mmCIF file of C-alpha atoms in Angstrom:
data_model
loop_
_atom_site.group_PDB
_atom_site.id
_atom_site.type_symbol
_atom_site.label_atom_id
_atom_site.label_comp_id
_atom_site.label_asym_id
_atom_site.label_seq_id
_atom_site.Cartn_x
_atom_site.Cartn_y
_atom_site.Cartn_z
ATOM 1 C CA TYR A 584 -1.097 -1.891 -20.056
ATOM 2 C CA LYS A 585 -3.164 1.026 -21.386
ATOM 3 C CA ASP A 586 -0.330 3.570 -21.731
ATOM 4 C CA MET A 587 2.828 1.493 -21.795
ATOM 5 C CA LYS A 588 4.947 4.093 -23.546
ATOM 6 C CA ARG A 589 4.309 6.621 -20.791
ATOM 7 C CA TRP A 590 4.748 4.305 -17.787
ATOM 8 C CA ALA A 591 7.048 1.474 -18.933
ATOM 9 C CA PHE A 592 10.366 2.957 -17.805
ATOM 10 C CA HIS A 593 8.992 4.167 -14.456
ATOM 11 C CA SER A 594 7.316 0.849 -13.767
ATOM 12 C CA GLN A 595 10.392 -1.164 -14.661
ATOM 13 C CA VAL A 596 12.651 0.927 -12.406
ATOM 14 C CA TYR A 597 10.147 0.475 -9.581
ATOM 15 C CA PHE A 598 10.037 -3.316 -10.115
ATOM 16 C CA LEU A 599 13.818 -3.476 -10.391
ATOM 17 C CA CYS A 600 14.314 -1.664 -7.069
ATOM 18 C CA ARG A 601 11.687 -3.820 -5.400
ATOM 19 C CA LYS A 602 13.269 -7.043 -6.673
ATOM 20 C CA PHE A 603 16.707 -5.834 -5.576
ATOM 21 C CA ARG A 604 15.428 -5.363 -2.010
ATOM 22 C CA ILE A 605 13.814 -8.811 -2.091
ATOM 23 C CA HIS A 606 17.064 -10.375 -3.313
ATOM 24 C CA GLN A 607 19.018 -8.637 -0.561
ATOM 25 C CA GLU A 608 16.601 -9.970 2.071
ATOM 26 C CA LEU A 609 16.789 -13.469 0.607
ATOM 27 C CA ASP A 610 20.594 -13.324 0.543
ATOM 28 C CA ARG A 611 20.545 -12.687 4.283
ATOM 29 C CA ALA A 612 18.018 -15.478 4.917
ATOM 30 C CA ARG A 613 19.792 -17.936 2.646
ATOM 31 C CA SER A 614 22.784 -18.266 4.961
ATOM 32 C CA SER A 615 20.623 -20.199 7.429
ATOM 33 C CA ARG A 616 18.133 -22.056 5.204
ATOM 34 C CA THR A 617 17.104 -22.974 1.671
ATOM 35 C CA VAL A 618 15.215 -20.233 -0.156
ATOM 36 C CA ILE A 619 13.096 -20.695 -3.266
ATOM 37 C CA GLN A 620 12.130 -17.544 -5.120
ATOM 38 C CA ASP A 621 9.627 -16.946 -7.863
ATOM 39 C CA ARG A 622 10.260 -14.037 -10.231
ATOM 40 C CA THR A 623 13.795 -12.778 -10.018
ATOM 41 C CA ILE A 624 15.562 -9.505 -10.708
ATOM 42 C CA TYR A 625 17.021 -11.200 -13.793
ATOM 43 C CA GLU A 626 13.597 -11.714 -15.350
ATOM 44 C CA ASP A 627 12.587 -8.114 -14.842
ATOM 45 C CA ALA A 628 15.566 -6.885 -16.830
ATOM 46 C CA GLU A 629 16.233 -9.699 -19.282
ATOM 47 C CA ILE A 630 12.650 -10.355 -20.292
ATOM 48 C CA PHE A 631 10.166 -7.643 -19.335
ATOM 49 C CA ALA A 632 12.314 -4.508 -19.708
ATOM 50 C CA ALA A 633 14.010 -5.945 -22.806
ATOM 51 C CA ASN A 634 10.614 -6.620 -24.357
ATOM 52 C CA LEU A 635 9.433 -3.093 -23.633
ATOM 53 C CA TYR A 636 12.593 -1.661 -25.179
ATOM 54 C CA ARG A 637 12.319 -3.862 -28.274
ATOM 55 C CA SER A 638 8.675 -2.860 -28.583
ATOM 56 C CA ARG A 639 9.726 0.800 -28.477
ATOM 57 C CA LYS A 640 7.880 1.432 -25.217
ATOM 58 C CA ILE A 641 11.142 2.500 -23.525
ATOM 59 C CA ALA A 642 13.494 4.995 -25.181
ATOM 60 C CA LYS A 643 17.096 3.944 -25.874
ATOM 61 C CA ARG A 644 18.586 6.418 -23.374
ATOM 62 C CA ASP A 645 16.213 5.298 -20.643
ATOM 63 C CA TYR A 646 16.893 1.634 -21.396
ATOM 64 C CA GLU A 647 20.646 2.198 -21.211
ATOM 65 C CA THR A 648 20.162 3.901 -17.828
ATOM 66 C CA TYR A 649 17.992 1.011 -16.678
ATOM 67 C CA ARG A 650 20.561 -1.579 -17.810
ATOM 68 C CA ALA A 651 23.395 0.254 -16.020
ATOM 69 C CA LEU A 652 21.353 0.270 -12.814
ATOM 70 C CA TYR A 653 20.461 -3.409 -13.248
ATOM 71 C CA GLU A 654 24.052 -4.474 -13.900
ATOM 72 C CA SER A 655 25.249 -2.606 -10.797
ATOM 73 C CA MET A 656 22.571 -4.273 -8.688
ATOM 74 C CA VAL A 657 23.275 -7.771 -10.015
ATOM 75 C CA ALA A 658 26.998 -7.333 -9.355
ATOM 76 C CA ALA A 659 26.155 -6.694 -5.687
ATOM 77 C CA LEU A 660 24.037 -9.857 -5.343
ATOM 78 C CA ARG A 661 25.018 -13.448 -4.758
ATOM 79 C CA PRO A 662 23.663 -15.498 -7.670
ATOM 80 C CA PRO A 663 21.255 -18.328 -6.930
ATOM 81 C CA ASP A 664 22.624 -21.783 -6.183
ATOM 82 C CA LEU A 665 20.283 -23.159 -8.851
ATOM 83 C CA LEU A 666 17.973 -21.566 -11.420
ATOM 84 C CA ILE A 667 14.874 -23.601 -12.260
ATOM 85 C CA PHE A 668 12.986 -22.780 -15.441
ATOM 86 C CA LEU A 669 9.373 -23.950 -15.339
ATOM 87 C CA SER A 670 8.749 -24.261 -19.053
ATOM 88 C CA GLY A 671 5.318 -24.394 -20.620
ATOM 89 C CA SER A 672 3.681 -24.026 -23.981
ATOM 90 C CA LEU A 673 1.837 -20.861 -24.942
ATOM 91 C CA ARG A 674 -1.438 -22.748 -24.521
ATOM 92 C CA THR A 675 -0.496 -23.664 -20.922
ATOM 93 C CA ILE A 676 0.606 -20.106 -20.170
ATOM 94 C CA ARG A 677 -2.708 -18.694 -21.423
ATOM 95 C CA LYS A 678 -4.670 -21.252 -19.402
ATOM 96 C CA ARG A 679 -2.771 -20.314 -16.232
ATOM 97 C CA ILE A 680 -3.378 -16.612 -16.840
ATOM 98 C CA GLN A 681 -7.105 -17.321 -17.185
ATOM 99 C CA LEU A 682 -7.102 -19.384 -13.993
ATOM 100 C CA ARG A 683 -5.221 -16.675 -12.097
ATOM 101 C CA GLY A 684 -8.133 -14.385 -12.938
ATOM 102 C CA ARG A 685 -6.453 -10.982 -12.885
ATOM 103 C CA PRO A 686 -8.740 -8.762 -14.999
ATOM 104 C CA GLU A 687 -5.882 -6.674 -16.443
ATOM 105 C CA GLU A 688 -4.157 -9.829 -17.766
ATOM 106 C CA GLN A 689 -7.145 -11.410 -19.497
ATOM 107 C CA SER A 690 -6.846 -9.355 -22.673
ATOM 108 C CA VAL A 691 -3.054 -9.573 -23.052
ATOM 109 C CA PRO A 692 -2.413 -10.366 -26.728
ATOM 110 C CA VAL A 693 -1.011 -13.775 -27.662
ATOM 111 C CA SER A 694 1.757 -12.016 -29.624
ATOM 112 C CA TYR A 695 2.921 -10.323 -26.392
ATOM 113 C CA LEU A 696 3.004 -13.638 -24.528
ATOM 114 C CA ARG A 697 4.838 -15.269 -27.434
ATOM 115 C CA ARG A 698 7.524 -12.545 -27.357
ATOM 116 C CA LEU A 699 7.939 -12.947 -23.603
ATOM 117 C CA ASN A 700 8.183 -16.714 -23.920
ATOM 118 C CA LEU A 701 10.865 -16.416 -26.615
ATOM 119 C CA LEU A 702 12.794 -13.922 -24.481
ATOM 120 C CA TYR A 703 12.624 -16.331 -21.544
ATOM 121 C CA GLU A 704 13.960 -19.197 -23.650
ATOM 122 C CA ASP A 705 16.727 -17.064 -25.170
ATOM 123 C CA TRP A 706 17.791 -15.629 -21.816
ATOM 124 C CA PHE A 707 17.775 -19.034 -20.156
ATOM 125 C CA LYS A 708 20.124 -20.386 -22.842
ATOM 126 C CA ARG A 709 22.571 -17.525 -22.112
ATOM 127 C CA TYR A 710 22.281 -17.633 -18.325
ATOM 128 C CA ASP A 711 25.567 -18.737 -16.742
ATOM 129 C CA LEU A 712 25.607 -17.445 -13.159
ATOM 130 C CA SER A 713 24.681 -20.808 -11.624
ATOM 131 C CA PRO A 714 23.585 -24.340 -12.510
ATOM 132 C CA THR A 715 20.208 -24.602 -14.226
ATOM 133 C CA VAL A 716 17.450 -27.111 -14.775
ATOM 134 C CA VAL A 717 14.363 -27.046 -17.001
ATOM 135 C CA LEU A 718 11.135 -28.604 -15.785
ATOM 136 C CA GLN A 719 8.451 -29.067 -18.429
ATOM 137 C CA THR A 720 5.120 -28.178 -16.778
ATOM 138 C CA ASP A 721 2.527 -28.582 -19.538
ATOM 139 C CA GLU A 722 1.212 -31.782 -17.968
ATOM 140 C CA MET A 723 1.360 -30.428 -14.401
ATOM 141 C CA ASP A 724 -1.205 -28.476 -12.441
ATOM 142 C CA TYR A 725 0.898 -27.597 -9.412
ATOM 143 C CA VAL A 726 -1.459 -24.778 -8.432
ATOM 144 C CA THR A 727 -4.646 -26.783 -7.778
ATOM 145 C CA ASN A 728 -3.484 -30.423 -7.888
ATOM 146 C CA LEU A 729 -1.800 -31.462 -4.631
ATOM 147 C CA MET A 730 -0.098 -34.511 -6.187
ATOM 148 C CA ASP A 731 1.440 -32.415 -8.982
ATOM 149 C CA ARG A 732 2.605 -29.850 -6.422
ATOM 150 C CA LEU A 733 4.186 -32.564 -4.246
ATOM 151 C CA ASP A 734 5.858 -34.100 -7.325
ATOM 152 C CA LEU A 735 7.264 -30.702 -8.273
ATOM 153 C CA ILE A 736 8.569 -30.072 -4.746
ATOM 154 C CA GLU A 737 10.103 -33.558 -4.625
ATOM 155 C CA THR A 738 11.818 -32.977 -7.974
ATOM 156 C CA ILE A 739 13.252 -29.651 -6.801
ATOM 157 C CA GLU A 740 14.423 -31.183 -3.496
ATOM 158 C CA ARG A 741 16.095 -34.045 -5.373
ATOM 159 C CA ILE A 742 17.891 -31.578 -7.675
ATOM 160 C CA LEU A 743 19.044 -29.467 -4.717
ATOM 161 C CA GLY A 744 20.378 -32.600 -3.037
#
């Protein structure tokens, strides 16, 4: 976070390649069982890289290169059977960041989180590779509350059929 302009493009390419490998592994595993994945290749490109580009942390030429790489990777992947958007207010997001306790995330500006949240909402509206569902999570604590976690799992299982 300290020198985003210098490291944004490199970091995003690294994350993109890593997510691509994870997606490939999950594609292989998915033929024999149900797979649930947190943080997808789509989010890296559509939210985080897009935000860095819009914030002028990634140069236009580099962003175009990144997008070309991303689009090639996505074309080679099987889309998910279902995309679940766990939606939460900015207040809930900030609370979860505090609970997660990562020192480097504690001072992330609210304006940055707001931009990411808006990018998530905008991207989710445009997403058309598979069926989608939105689960509002402001009243859930699926990390520390076992009942909330079981309710969330039951809801996802019901949606998956």
